[in-house]
Coordinates of C-alpha atoms in Angstrom, one line a residue:
X130 CA -20.5 90.7 24.4
X131 CA -21.3 91.2 28.1
X132 CA -19.4 89.6 30.9
X133 CA -22.0 86.8 31.3
X134 CA -21.9 85.9 27.7
X135 CA -18.1 86.0 27.7
X136 CA -18.0 83.7 30.7
X137 CA -20.6 81.3 29.0
X138 CA -18.6 81.3 25.8
X139 CA -15.4 80.7 27.6
X140 CA -17.1 77.9 29.6
X141 CA -18.5 76.4 26.5
X142 CA -15.1 76.5 24.8
X143 CA -13.5 74.9 27.7
X144 CA -16.2 72.2 27.9
X145 CA -15.9 71.5 24.2
X146 CA -12.1 71.4 24.5
X147 CA -12.4 69.0 27.4
X148 CA -14.9 66.8 25.6
X149 CA -12.6 66.8 22.5
X150 CA -9.6 66.0 24.6
X151 CA -11.5 63.3 26.5
X152 CA -12.7 61.8 23.2
X153 CA -9.2 61.9 21.8
X154 CA -7.9 60.3 25.0
X155 CA -10.6 57.6 24.8
X156 CA -9.9 57.0 21.2
X157 CA -6.2 56.8 22.0
X158 CA -7.0 54.5 24.9
X159 CA -9.2 52.3 22.6
X160 CA -6.5 52.2 20.0
X161 CA -3.9 51.3 22.7
X162 CA -6.2 48.6 24.1
X163 CA -6.9 47.2 20.6
X164 CA -3.1 47.1 20.0
X165 CA -2.6 45.5 23.3
X166 CA -5.3 43.0 22.8
X167 CA -4.1 42.4 19.3
X168 CA -0.7 41.7 20.7
X169 CA -2.2 39.3 23.2
X170 CA -4.1 37.5 20.5
X171 CA -1.0 37.3 18.4
X172 CA 1.0 35.9 21.3
X173 CA -1.9 33.5 22.2
X174 CA -2.0 32.3 18.6
X175 CA 1.8 31.8 18.6
X176 CA 1.7 29.9 21.8
X177 CA -1.3 27.8 20.7
X178 CA 0.4 26.9 17.5
X179 CA 3.6 26.1 19.3
X180 CA 1.7 23.9 21.8
X181 CA -0.2 22.1 19.0
X182 CA 3.1 21.5 17.1
X183 CA 4.8 20.2 20.3
X184 CA 1.8 17.9 21.1
X185 CA 1.8 16.7 17.5
X186 CA 5.5 16.0 17.6
X187 CA 5.2 14.2 20.9
X188 CA 2.3 12.1 19.6
X189 CA 4.2 11.2 16.5
X190 CA 7.2 10.2 18.6
X191 CA 5.0 8.2 20.9
X192 CA 3.3 6.4 18.0
X193 CA 6.7 5.6 16.4
X194 CA 8.0 4.2 19.7
X195 CA 4.9 2.1 20.1
X196 CA 5.2 0.7 16.6
X197 CA 8.9 -0.1 17.1
X198 CA 8.2 -1.7 20.5
X199 CA 5.4 -3.7 19.0
X200 CA 7.6 -4.8 16.1
X201 CA 10.4 -5.9 18.4
X202 CA 7.8 -7.8 20.6
X203 CA 6.3 -9.5 17.6
X204 CA 9.5 -10.5 16.0
X205 CA 10.1 -14.2 16.5
X206 CA 13.6 -15.7 16.0
X207 CA 13.8 -18.4 13.3
X208 CA 16.3 -20.2 15.4
X209 CA 14.4 -22.9 17.3
X210 CA 17.1 -23.1 20.0
X211 CA 16.4 -19.6 21.3
X212 CA 14.0 -18.3 24.0
X213 CA 12.6 -15.9 21.4
X214 CA 11.4 -18.8 19.3
X215 CA 10.0 -20.6 22.3
X216 CA 8.0 -17.5 23.3
X217 CA 6.6 -17.3 19.8
X218 CA 5.8 -21.0 19.8
X219 CA 3.8 -20.7 23.1
X220 CA 1.9 -17.7 21.7
X221 CA 1.0 -19.6 18.6
X222 CA -0.2 -22.6 20.6
X223 CA -2.3 -20.4 22.9
X224 CA -3.9 -18.7 19.8
X225 CA -4.7 -22.2 18.4
X226 CA -6.2 -23.3 21.7
X227 CA -8.4 -20.2 21.9
X228 CA -9.6 -20.6 18.3
X229 CA -10.7 -24.2 18.9
X230 CA -12.6 -24.5 22.1
X231 CA -14.2 -27.8 21.3
X232 CA -13.1 -31.3 22.1
X233 CA -9.9 -32.6 20.5
X234 CA -8.2 -29.2 20.8
X235 CA -4.9 -29.5 19.0
X236 CA -3.5 -26.3 20.4
X237 CA -4.4 -27.3 24.0
X238 CA -2.8 -30.7 23.5
X239 CA 0.5 -29.2 22.4
X240 CA 0.4 -26.7 25.3
X241 CA 0.0 -29.6 27.7
X242 CA 3.0 -31.3 26.1
X243 CA 4.9 -28.0 26.3
X244 CA 4.1 -27.8 30.0
X245 CA 5.2 -31.4 30.8
X246 CA 8.4 -31.2 28.7
X247 CA 7.3 -33.7 26.1
X248 CA 7.0 -31.4 23.1
X249 CA 9.9 -31.5 20.6
X250 CA 10.6 -29.0 17.8
X251 CA 12.5 -29.9 14.6
X252 CA 13.9 -27.7 11.9
X253 CA 14.8 -30.0 9.0
X254 CA 16.5 -27.3 7.0
X255 CA 19.2 -26.6 9.6
X256 CA 19.2 -30.2 10.9
X257 CA 18.2 -29.5 14.6
X258 CA 15.7 -30.9 17.0
X259 CA 15.1 -29.7 20.5
X260 CA 12.8 -30.2 23.4
X261 CA 10.6 -27.2 23.8
X262 CA 10.6 -25.2 27.0
X263 CA 8.2 -22.8 28.6
X264 CA 9.8 -19.3 28.8
X265 CA 7.4 -18.4 31.6
X266 CA 8.7 -21.1 33.8
X267 CA 10.7 -19.4 36.7
X268 CA 13.4 -22.0 36.3
X269 CA 13.8 -21.0 32.6
X270 CA 13.7 -17.3 33.3
X271 CA 17.4 -16.7 32.4
X272 CA 17.6 -19.2 29.6
X273 CA 18.3 -17.6 26.3
X274 CA 19.4 -20.5 24.2
X275 CA 19.9 -24.3 24.4
X276 CA 22.0 -26.5 22.1
X277 CA 19.6 -29.1 20.7
X278 CA 20.5 -32.2 18.8
X279 CA 21.8 -32.1 15.2
X280 CA 21.2 -34.4 12.3
X281 CA 21.7 -34.3 8.5
X282 CA 19.9 -31.4 6.9
X283 CA 17.2 -32.1 4.4
X284 CA 14.3 -30.4 2.6
X285 CA 10.9 -30.3 4.2
X286 CA 9.5 -32.4 1.3
X287 CA 12.0 -35.2 2.0
X288 CA 11.6 -34.9 5.8
X289 CA 7.8 -35.0 5.8
X290 CA 7.7 -37.9 3.3
X291 CA 9.7 -40.1 5.6
X292 CA 8.3 -38.9 9.0
X293 CA 4.5 -38.7 8.5
X294 CA 2.3 -41.8 8.3
X295 CA 0.3 -42.3 5.1
X296 CA -3.0 -44.1 4.7
X297 CA -4.0 -46.6 2.0
X298 CA -4.9 -43.7 -0.3
X299 CA -1.4 -42.2 0.1
X300 CA -2.6 -39.2 2.0
X301 CA -1.2 -38.3 5.4
X302 CA -3.2 -39.8 8.2
X303 CA -4.6 -37.6 11.0
X304 CA -6.0 -38.2 14.4
X305 CA -9.4 -36.9 15.7
X306 CA -7.6 -33.8 17.0
X307 CA -6.2 -33.1 13.6
X308 CA -2.7 -34.1 14.5
X309 CA -0.6 -36.1 12.0
X310 CA 1.1 -39.4 13.1
X311 CA 4.9 -39.7 13.3
X312 CA 6.1 -42.8 11.7
X313 CA 9.2 -43.2 13.9
X314 CA 7.5 -43.1 17.4
X315 CA 3.8 -43.3 16.6
X316 CA 3.3 -40.0 18.4
X317 CA 1.4 -36.9 17.4
X318 CA 2.9 -34.5 14.8
X319 CA 2.2 -31.0 13.6
X320 CA 3.8 -29.1 10.7
X321 CA 3.2 -25.4 10.5
X322 CA 4.7 -21.9 10.9
X323 CA 5.9 -20.1 14.0
X324 CA 6.6 -16.5 13.1
X325 CA 7.8 -16.8 9.5
X326 CA 9.5 -20.2 9.9
X327 CA 8.4 -23.7 9.2
X328 CA 8.8 -26.2 12.1
X329 CA 7.8 -29.8 12.9
X330 CA 6.3 -30.5 16.3
X331 CA 6.1 -34.0 17.9
X332 CA 4.6 -35.1 21.2
X333 CA 3.3 -38.4 22.6
X334 CA -0.2 -39.6 21.8
X335 CA -2.5 -41.3 24.3
X336 CA -1.6 -44.6 22.6
X337 CA 2.2 -44.3 22.9

């Protein structure tokens, strides 16, 4: 082999070796990059899952807090002498007034009586009657409870039988607004539930 051939062979060998080493390096670099990217993907997946779990836990806690707050807000005391009951009473009357927008609005009539201090609430089963008050009135802002007047306890059947006026057909008489008529004072009367408790409401009629 002459000198030129030797040089060419040597040069080719060096070139091939360089190409092979470059290829090996590139392969190594590619493998390293893949491993790095794989690590990044694994970390990204981990953090994504952690974030999703954290958000899910936060959302669950938030929903639970809302439900508990709503439950507390919706709970109405069965004790008619408390502000909690009076708040529930006003809400009920407002709902009634919104439901019946026509003339002779029973809910609106009772709201008016509540506002002017002429609406009374009676619980026959515990023997208490009390004048209702508006919890949104600034003067009642700090009121949590009032004493009320007591009387002998009795069943609702007995109480309503003696307090509501009956017609000639023995049915309870009602006014044009749908109110019953109280025998004792001739005023308007309503019997229904506030929260989960039965109460008797009484307020003056236009005729009394």
